[in-house]
Short mmCIF file of N, CA and C in Angstrom, two decimals:
data_model
loop_
_atom_site.label_atom_id
_atom_site.label_comp_id
_atom_site.label_asym_id
_atom_site.label_seq_id
_atom_site.Cartn_x
_atom_site.Cartn_y
_atom_site.Cartn_z
N MET A 81 -23.87 52.74 9.27
CA MET A 81 -23.74 51.98 10.49
C MET A 81 -24.59 50.70 10.41
N ASN A 82 -25.77 50.81 9.85
CA ASN A 82 -26.68 49.68 9.73
C ASN A 82 -26.08 48.59 8.82
N MET A 83 -25.34 49.00 7.80
CA MET A 83 -24.72 48.06 6.88
C MET A 83 -23.60 47.28 7.57
N ILE A 84 -22.87 47.90 8.48
CA ILE A 84 -21.81 47.21 9.22
C ILE A 84 -22.42 46.14 10.11
N ARG A 85 -23.52 46.44 10.78
CA ARG A 85 -24.20 45.44 11.62
C ARG A 85 -24.70 44.28 10.77
N SER A 86 -25.21 44.60 9.60
CA SER A 86 -25.73 43.57 8.71
C SER A 86 -24.61 42.61 8.28
N LYS A 87 -23.43 43.14 7.94
CA LYS A 87 -22.29 42.31 7.54
C LYS A 87 -21.82 41.45 8.71
N ARG A 88 -21.76 42.05 9.91
CA ARG A 88 -21.35 41.30 11.10
C ARG A 88 -22.30 40.14 11.36
N PHE A 89 -23.59 40.41 11.21
CA PHE A 89 -24.59 39.38 11.43
C PHE A 89 -24.41 38.24 10.43
N ILE A 90 -24.16 38.59 9.17
CA ILE A 90 -23.97 37.57 8.13
C ILE A 90 -22.73 36.74 8.43
N TYR A 91 -21.61 37.41 8.80
CA TYR A 91 -20.40 36.69 9.15
C TYR A 91 -20.61 35.78 10.36
N LEU A 92 -21.28 36.28 11.36
CA LEU A 92 -21.55 35.50 12.57
C LEU A 92 -22.43 34.30 12.24
N ALA A 93 -23.48 34.53 11.47
CA ALA A 93 -24.39 33.44 11.11
C ALA A 93 -23.67 32.38 10.27
N THR A 94 -22.83 32.82 9.33
CA THR A 94 -22.08 31.89 8.50
C THR A 94 -21.10 31.08 9.34
N GLY A 95 -20.40 31.76 10.25
CA GLY A 95 -19.46 31.06 11.14
C GLY A 95 -20.15 30.03 12.00
N LEU A 96 -21.30 30.39 12.58
CA LEU A 96 -22.05 29.45 13.41
C LEU A 96 -22.56 28.26 12.59
N LEU A 97 -22.99 28.53 11.37
CA LEU A 97 -23.47 27.46 10.51
C LEU A 97 -22.33 26.48 10.18
N LEU A 98 -21.16 27.00 9.83
CA LEU A 98 -20.01 26.14 9.54
C LEU A 98 -19.59 25.34 10.77
N LEU A 99 -19.60 25.99 11.93
CA LEU A 99 -19.25 25.30 13.17
C LEU A 99 -20.24 24.17 13.45
N ALA A 100 -21.52 24.42 13.22
CA ALA A 100 -22.54 23.39 13.45
C ALA A 100 -22.34 22.21 12.49
N ILE A 101 -21.97 22.51 11.23
CA ILE A 101 -21.76 21.43 10.25
C ILE A 101 -20.55 20.60 10.65
N VAL A 102 -19.45 21.25 11.03
CA VAL A 102 -18.24 20.52 11.42
C VAL A 102 -18.49 19.68 12.66
N LEU A 103 -19.08 20.27 13.68
CA LEU A 103 -19.34 19.52 14.91
C LEU A 103 -20.38 18.43 14.70
N GLY A 104 -21.36 18.69 13.92
CA GLY A 104 -22.40 17.69 13.64
C GLY A 104 -21.86 16.53 12.84
N GLY A 105 -20.93 16.79 11.92
CA GLY A 105 -20.35 15.73 11.11
C GLY A 105 -19.37 14.87 11.88
N CYS A 106 -18.79 15.36 12.94
CA CYS A 106 -17.78 14.62 13.71
C CYS A 106 -18.37 13.85 14.87
N SER A 107 -19.65 14.00 15.13
CA SER A 107 -20.22 13.34 16.30
C SER A 107 -20.85 12.00 15.97
N GLY A 108 -20.76 11.57 14.71
CA GLY A 108 -21.36 10.29 14.33
C GLY A 108 -20.62 9.11 14.94
N ASN A 109 -21.28 7.97 14.96
CA ASN A 109 -20.69 6.76 15.52
C ASN A 109 -19.97 5.94 14.46
N ASN A 110 -19.94 6.39 13.24
CA ASN A 110 -19.40 5.60 12.15
C ASN A 110 -17.99 6.05 11.79
N LEU A 111 -17.14 6.26 12.78
CA LEU A 111 -15.80 6.77 12.54
C LEU A 111 -14.72 5.71 12.59
N ASN A 112 -15.06 4.47 12.79
CA ASN A 112 -14.07 3.41 12.88
C ASN A 112 -13.63 3.01 11.48
N PRO A 113 -12.34 3.16 11.16
CA PRO A 113 -11.89 2.76 9.82
C PRO A 113 -11.89 1.24 9.69
N ILE A 114 -12.06 0.78 8.48
CA ILE A 114 -12.04 -0.66 8.19
C ILE A 114 -10.76 -0.95 7.43
N ASP A 115 -9.99 -1.91 7.91
CA ASP A 115 -8.75 -2.32 7.26
C ASP A 115 -9.03 -3.55 6.41
N PRO A 116 -9.09 -3.40 5.06
CA PRO A 116 -9.45 -4.54 4.22
C PRO A 116 -8.39 -5.63 4.18
N GLN A 117 -7.18 -5.34 4.64
CA GLN A 117 -6.13 -6.35 4.62
C GLN A 117 -6.24 -7.35 5.76
N LYS A 118 -7.03 -7.02 6.78
CA LYS A 118 -7.15 -7.92 7.92
C LYS A 118 -8.50 -8.62 7.85
N PRO A 119 -8.50 -9.90 7.52
CA PRO A 119 -9.78 -10.60 7.42
C PRO A 119 -10.43 -10.71 8.79
N THR A 120 -11.74 -10.60 8.80
CA THR A 120 -12.47 -10.75 10.05
C THR A 120 -13.14 -12.10 10.07
N VAL A 121 -13.21 -12.68 11.23
CA VAL A 121 -13.82 -13.99 11.39
C VAL A 121 -15.01 -13.83 12.34
N PRO A 122 -16.22 -14.15 11.89
CA PRO A 122 -17.35 -14.03 12.79
C PRO A 122 -17.23 -15.04 13.93
N SER A 123 -17.63 -14.63 15.11
CA SER A 123 -17.55 -15.56 16.23
C SER A 123 -18.84 -15.51 17.04
N THR A 124 -19.10 -16.61 17.69
CA THR A 124 -20.26 -16.73 18.56
C THR A 124 -19.77 -16.61 19.99
N PRO A 125 -20.45 -15.84 20.85
CA PRO A 125 -20.01 -15.75 22.24
C PRO A 125 -19.89 -17.14 22.86
N GLY A 126 -18.78 -17.38 23.54
CA GLY A 126 -18.56 -18.66 24.20
C GLY A 126 -17.80 -19.66 23.35
N LYS A 127 -17.71 -19.41 22.02
CA LYS A 127 -16.98 -20.31 21.13
C LYS A 127 -15.74 -19.58 20.62
N PRO A 128 -14.60 -20.28 20.52
CA PRO A 128 -13.42 -19.62 19.96
C PRO A 128 -13.60 -19.37 18.47
N ALA A 129 -13.05 -18.28 17.99
CA ALA A 129 -13.13 -17.97 16.57
C ALA A 129 -12.23 -18.92 15.79
N GLU A 130 -12.71 -19.40 14.67
CA GLU A 130 -11.92 -20.26 13.81
C GLU A 130 -11.17 -19.39 12.81
N MET A 131 -9.98 -19.82 12.45
CA MET A 131 -9.21 -19.06 11.48
C MET A 131 -9.73 -19.35 10.08
N SER A 132 -9.81 -18.33 9.27
CA SER A 132 -10.26 -18.52 7.90
C SER A 132 -9.08 -18.39 6.95
N ASP A 133 -9.24 -18.98 5.78
CA ASP A 133 -8.22 -18.88 4.76
C ASP A 133 -8.18 -17.46 4.20
N VAL A 134 -7.01 -17.02 3.82
CA VAL A 134 -6.87 -15.75 3.12
C VAL A 134 -6.53 -16.08 1.68
N VAL A 135 -7.33 -15.59 0.76
CA VAL A 135 -7.15 -15.89 -0.66
C VAL A 135 -6.67 -14.63 -1.38
N ILE A 136 -5.54 -14.76 -2.06
CA ILE A 136 -4.97 -13.67 -2.86
C ILE A 136 -5.03 -14.11 -4.32
N THR A 137 -5.59 -13.26 -5.16
CA THR A 137 -5.67 -13.54 -6.59
C THR A 137 -4.60 -12.73 -7.31
N TYR A 138 -3.90 -13.38 -8.25
CA TYR A 138 -2.90 -12.67 -9.04
C TYR A 138 -3.29 -12.68 -10.51
N ASN A 139 -2.84 -11.63 -11.24
CA ASN A 139 -3.18 -11.50 -12.65
C ASN A 139 -2.12 -10.65 -13.33
N TYR A 140 -1.93 -10.85 -14.62
CA TYR A 140 -1.04 -10.02 -15.43
C TYR A 140 -1.36 -10.23 -16.90
N GLY A 141 -0.99 -9.24 -17.69
CA GLY A 141 -1.19 -9.30 -19.13
C GLY A 141 0.13 -9.56 -19.84
N GLU A 142 0.24 -9.08 -21.06
CA GLU A 142 1.43 -9.32 -21.87
C GLU A 142 2.63 -8.46 -21.47
N SER A 143 2.38 -7.25 -20.94
CA SER A 143 3.51 -6.37 -20.66
C SER A 143 3.43 -5.66 -19.30
N ASP A 144 2.36 -5.82 -18.56
CA ASP A 144 2.22 -5.11 -17.29
C ASP A 144 2.77 -5.93 -16.13
N LYS A 145 2.92 -5.24 -14.99
CA LYS A 145 3.39 -5.93 -13.78
C LYS A 145 2.29 -6.83 -13.24
N VAL A 146 2.69 -7.76 -12.42
CA VAL A 146 1.72 -8.65 -11.75
C VAL A 146 0.86 -7.80 -10.82
N GLN A 147 -0.42 -8.05 -10.85
CA GLN A 147 -1.35 -7.35 -9.97
C GLN A 147 -1.91 -8.36 -8.97
N LEU A 148 -1.87 -7.99 -7.68
CA LEU A 148 -2.36 -8.84 -6.61
C LEU A 148 -3.61 -8.22 -6.01
N SER A 149 -4.53 -9.06 -5.55
CA SER A 149 -5.73 -8.52 -4.90
C SER A 149 -5.39 -7.88 -3.56
N ALA A 150 -4.26 -8.24 -2.97
CA ALA A 150 -3.71 -7.60 -1.76
C ALA A 150 -2.22 -7.94 -1.76
N ASN A 151 -1.40 -7.03 -1.26
CA ASN A 151 0.03 -7.33 -1.28
C ASN A 151 0.72 -7.13 0.06
N ASN A 152 -0.04 -6.91 1.11
CA ASN A 152 0.54 -6.77 2.45
C ASN A 152 -0.51 -7.27 3.43
N ILE A 153 -0.37 -8.51 3.86
CA ILE A 153 -1.41 -9.12 4.70
C ILE A 153 -0.82 -9.63 6.01
N THR A 154 -1.70 -9.90 6.95
CA THR A 154 -1.31 -10.44 8.25
C THR A 154 -2.07 -11.73 8.49
N LEU A 155 -1.33 -12.76 8.93
CA LEU A 155 -1.92 -14.06 9.24
C LEU A 155 -1.59 -14.43 10.68
N LYS A 156 -2.36 -15.33 11.22
CA LYS A 156 -2.06 -15.94 12.52
C LYS A 156 -1.39 -17.29 12.26
N VAL A 157 -0.57 -17.75 13.19
CA VAL A 157 0.06 -19.07 13.06
C VAL A 157 -1.05 -20.10 12.86
N GLY A 158 -0.89 -20.97 11.87
CA GLY A 158 -1.88 -22.00 11.56
C GLY A 158 -2.86 -21.60 10.47
N GLN A 159 -2.91 -20.33 10.13
CA GLN A 159 -3.84 -19.86 9.10
C GLN A 159 -3.27 -20.15 7.72
N ARG A 160 -4.16 -20.42 6.75
CA ARG A 160 -3.73 -20.75 5.39
C ARG A 160 -3.79 -19.53 4.48
N LEU A 161 -2.80 -19.44 3.59
CA LEU A 161 -2.75 -18.45 2.53
C LEU A 161 -2.89 -19.19 1.22
N ILE A 162 -3.85 -18.78 0.41
CA ILE A 162 -4.06 -19.41 -0.89
C ILE A 162 -3.82 -18.37 -1.97
N LEU A 163 -2.87 -18.66 -2.85
CA LEU A 163 -2.60 -17.80 -4.02
C LEU A 163 -3.21 -18.49 -5.23
N GLN A 164 -4.02 -17.75 -5.96
CA GLN A 164 -4.66 -18.36 -7.13
C GLN A 164 -4.68 -17.38 -8.29
N PRO A 165 -4.57 -17.91 -9.51
CA PRO A 165 -4.60 -17.02 -10.68
C PRO A 165 -6.02 -16.49 -10.91
N ALA A 166 -6.08 -15.32 -11.51
CA ALA A 166 -7.38 -14.76 -11.89
C ALA A 166 -8.01 -15.66 -12.94
N LYS A 167 -9.32 -15.60 -12.99
CA LYS A 167 -10.05 -16.42 -13.97
C LYS A 167 -9.54 -16.09 -15.38
N GLY A 168 -9.18 -17.11 -16.11
CA GLY A 168 -8.70 -16.94 -17.48
C GLY A 168 -7.19 -16.85 -17.62
N LEU A 169 -6.46 -16.69 -16.51
CA LEU A 169 -5.00 -16.62 -16.58
C LEU A 169 -4.46 -18.04 -16.65
N THR A 170 -3.84 -18.39 -17.78
CA THR A 170 -3.35 -19.76 -17.98
C THR A 170 -1.84 -19.82 -18.16
N LYS A 171 -1.15 -18.71 -17.92
CA LYS A 171 0.29 -18.66 -18.11
C LYS A 171 1.00 -19.26 -16.90
N ASN A 172 2.26 -19.68 -17.12
CA ASN A 172 3.06 -20.21 -16.02
C ASN A 172 3.58 -19.07 -15.16
N THR A 173 3.42 -19.20 -13.88
CA THR A 173 3.85 -18.19 -12.92
C THR A 173 4.80 -18.84 -11.94
N ARG A 174 5.88 -18.12 -11.60
CA ARG A 174 6.86 -18.63 -10.64
C ARG A 174 6.77 -17.81 -9.36
N PHE A 175 6.94 -18.48 -8.24
CA PHE A 175 6.94 -17.84 -6.92
C PHE A 175 8.33 -18.02 -6.34
N SER A 176 8.93 -16.93 -5.86
CA SER A 176 10.31 -17.00 -5.41
C SER A 176 10.51 -16.15 -4.15
N SER A 177 11.39 -16.64 -3.28
CA SER A 177 11.79 -15.88 -2.10
C SER A 177 13.24 -16.21 -1.82
N SER A 178 14.06 -15.17 -1.78
CA SER A 178 15.48 -15.42 -1.52
C SER A 178 15.74 -15.42 -0.02
N GLY A 179 16.87 -15.96 0.38
CA GLY A 179 17.22 -16.06 1.79
C GLY A 179 17.35 -14.68 2.44
N GLY A 180 17.60 -14.68 3.70
CA GLY A 180 17.73 -13.43 4.43
C GLY A 180 16.64 -13.30 5.47
N PRO A 181 16.53 -12.12 6.07
CA PRO A 181 15.57 -11.95 7.17
C PRO A 181 14.11 -12.05 6.74
N ASN A 182 13.81 -11.90 5.44
CA ASN A 182 12.43 -11.97 4.98
C ASN A 182 12.16 -13.20 4.12
N PHE A 183 12.91 -14.28 4.37
CA PHE A 183 12.72 -15.51 3.61
C PHE A 183 11.34 -16.09 3.94
N PHE A 184 10.53 -16.23 2.93
CA PHE A 184 9.14 -16.67 3.08
C PHE A 184 9.05 -18.03 3.76
N GLY A 185 9.98 -18.94 3.44
CA GLY A 185 9.97 -20.29 3.97
C GLY A 185 10.22 -20.37 5.47
N ASP A 186 10.77 -19.30 6.06
CA ASP A 186 10.97 -19.30 7.51
C ASP A 186 9.65 -19.15 8.27
N TYR A 187 8.65 -18.55 7.62
CA TYR A 187 7.40 -18.21 8.31
C TYR A 187 6.18 -18.92 7.73
N LEU A 188 6.26 -19.29 6.46
CA LEU A 188 5.15 -19.98 5.80
C LEU A 188 5.68 -21.23 5.11
N GLN A 189 4.91 -22.30 5.19
CA GLN A 189 5.32 -23.56 4.58
C GLN A 189 4.36 -23.90 3.45
N GLN A 190 4.93 -24.23 2.29
CA GLN A 190 4.09 -24.59 1.15
C GLN A 190 3.40 -25.92 1.42
N GLN A 191 2.09 -25.95 1.22
CA GLN A 191 1.32 -27.17 1.44
C GLN A 191 1.09 -27.93 0.15
N GLU A 192 0.64 -27.23 -0.86
CA GLU A 192 0.33 -27.91 -2.11
C GLU A 192 0.34 -26.90 -3.25
N GLN A 193 0.66 -27.37 -4.44
CA GLN A 193 0.54 -26.56 -5.65
C GLN A 193 -0.20 -27.39 -6.67
N GLN A 194 -1.18 -26.77 -7.28
CA GLN A 194 -2.01 -27.49 -8.24
C GLN A 194 -1.65 -27.06 -9.66
N PRO A 195 -1.93 -27.89 -10.64
CA PRO A 195 -1.62 -27.55 -12.03
C PRO A 195 -2.33 -26.28 -12.50
N THR A 196 -3.38 -25.87 -11.80
CA THR A 196 -4.12 -24.67 -12.19
C THR A 196 -3.38 -23.40 -11.80
N GLY A 197 -2.26 -23.50 -11.11
CA GLY A 197 -1.52 -22.32 -10.67
C GLY A 197 -1.85 -21.92 -9.24
N LYS A 198 -2.78 -22.62 -8.64
CA LYS A 198 -3.15 -22.34 -7.24
C LYS A 198 -2.09 -22.95 -6.32
N ILE A 199 -1.69 -22.16 -5.31
CA ILE A 199 -0.67 -22.62 -4.38
C ILE A 199 -1.14 -22.28 -2.96
N VAL A 200 -0.90 -23.21 -2.03
CA VAL A 200 -1.37 -23.06 -0.66
C VAL A 200 -0.19 -23.07 0.30
N PHE A 201 -0.18 -22.11 1.24
CA PHE A 201 0.83 -22.03 2.29
C PHE A 201 0.12 -22.05 3.64
N ILE A 202 0.82 -22.48 4.66
CA ILE A 202 0.29 -22.40 6.03
C ILE A 202 1.30 -21.62 6.87
N ALA A 203 0.80 -20.69 7.66
CA ALA A 203 1.65 -19.86 8.51
C ALA A 203 2.18 -20.73 9.65
N LYS A 204 3.52 -20.78 9.80
CA LYS A 204 4.08 -21.70 10.78
C LYS A 204 4.78 -21.01 11.95
N SER A 205 5.25 -19.77 11.80
CA SER A 205 5.90 -19.09 12.92
C SER A 205 5.84 -17.58 12.71
N PRO A 206 5.87 -16.82 13.80
CA PRO A 206 5.79 -15.35 13.69
C PRO A 206 6.99 -14.77 12.94
N GLY A 207 6.72 -13.76 12.14
CA GLY A 207 7.76 -13.06 11.38
C GLY A 207 7.17 -12.42 10.14
N LYS A 208 8.04 -11.88 9.30
CA LYS A 208 7.59 -11.21 8.08
C LYS A 208 8.37 -11.75 6.90
N GLY A 209 7.64 -12.22 5.88
CA GLY A 209 8.27 -12.79 4.70
C GLY A 209 7.81 -12.12 3.43
N LYS A 210 8.65 -12.24 2.39
CA LYS A 210 8.34 -11.65 1.09
C LYS A 210 8.39 -12.73 0.03
N LEU A 211 7.36 -12.77 -0.79
CA LEU A 211 7.28 -13.71 -1.90
C LEU A 211 7.13 -12.92 -3.19
N GLN A 212 8.00 -13.19 -4.17
CA GLN A 212 7.87 -12.56 -5.47
C GLN A 212 6.99 -13.40 -6.36
N VAL A 213 6.06 -12.74 -7.04
CA VAL A 213 5.20 -13.41 -8.02
C VAL A 213 5.72 -12.97 -9.38
N ILE A 214 6.28 -13.94 -10.13
CA ILE A 214 7.00 -13.63 -11.37
C ILE A 214 6.21 -14.17 -12.57
N PRO A 215 5.81 -13.29 -13.48
CA PRO A 215 5.03 -13.74 -14.64
C PRO A 215 5.88 -14.52 -15.64
N ASN A 216 5.27 -15.48 -16.29
CA ASN A 216 5.91 -16.29 -17.34
C ASN A 216 7.20 -16.94 -16.85
N THR A 217 7.31 -17.19 -15.60
CA THR A 217 8.41 -17.86 -14.87
C THR A 217 9.76 -17.14 -14.92
N SER A 218 9.93 -16.16 -15.79
CA SER A 218 11.26 -15.55 -15.92
C SER A 218 11.28 -14.03 -16.02
N GLU A 219 10.15 -13.37 -16.09
CA GLU A 219 10.13 -11.93 -16.30
C GLU A 219 10.13 -11.19 -14.96
N SER A 220 11.28 -11.25 -14.29
CA SER A 220 11.38 -10.66 -12.94
C SER A 220 11.23 -9.15 -12.94
N ASN A 221 11.44 -8.48 -14.07
CA ASN A 221 11.24 -7.04 -14.13
C ASN A 221 9.75 -6.67 -14.02
N ARG A 222 8.87 -7.64 -14.19
CA ARG A 222 7.42 -7.41 -14.07
C ARG A 222 6.85 -8.03 -12.80
N ALA A 223 7.73 -8.55 -11.94
CA ALA A 223 7.29 -9.23 -10.71
C ALA A 223 6.73 -8.22 -9.70
N THR A 224 5.92 -8.74 -8.79
CA THR A 224 5.37 -7.96 -7.68
C THR A 224 5.62 -8.73 -6.40
N ASP A 225 5.91 -7.99 -5.33
CA ASP A 225 6.17 -8.60 -4.04
C ASP A 225 4.90 -8.74 -3.22
N LEU A 226 4.75 -9.88 -2.59
CA LEU A 226 3.67 -10.13 -1.63
C LEU A 226 4.32 -10.21 -0.26
N TRP A 227 3.96 -9.31 0.64
CA TRP A 227 4.48 -9.30 2.01
C TRP A 227 3.46 -9.92 2.93
N VAL A 228 3.91 -10.84 3.75
CA VAL A 228 3.03 -11.52 4.70
C VAL A 228 3.65 -11.43 6.10
N THR A 229 2.90 -10.91 7.03
CA THR A 229 3.32 -10.88 8.42
C THR A 229 2.56 -11.96 9.17
N VAL A 230 3.28 -12.83 9.87
CA VAL A 230 2.66 -13.88 10.66
C VAL A 230 2.79 -13.48 12.13
N GLN A 231 1.66 -13.48 12.82
CA GLN A 231 1.65 -13.11 14.24
C GLN A 231 1.52 -14.33 15.11
#
């Protein structure tokens, strides 16, 4: 009989300990997830927040797909998107968007392209567009899509 009480006590103590750990771990104030795709802009009370540029870096090797530092971002109208090659990438890269409901040019306007492969767009109207980043200007089987939502 004494052994049964001892087991019950151990089970009860273990259950209470697990309950305390679960409840103690869930009561913290650090439960807000951070979305790395949405840039944050510091603001001062009383002053409007200024929009910051969003910079996406692209890179690829001899046989792999294009890799983007982010491939699904959100911009505000008037905000700039800058696409730039990774350090050391000197190959020719083509950017393409075909017509249809996700035509990049309907929502973002190209501002400038530099010989370094850096290209700048400005968000001009709300919507969602897709831009293909194509390595070596013609290897579409290795391309990656960049989705941009303009709010």
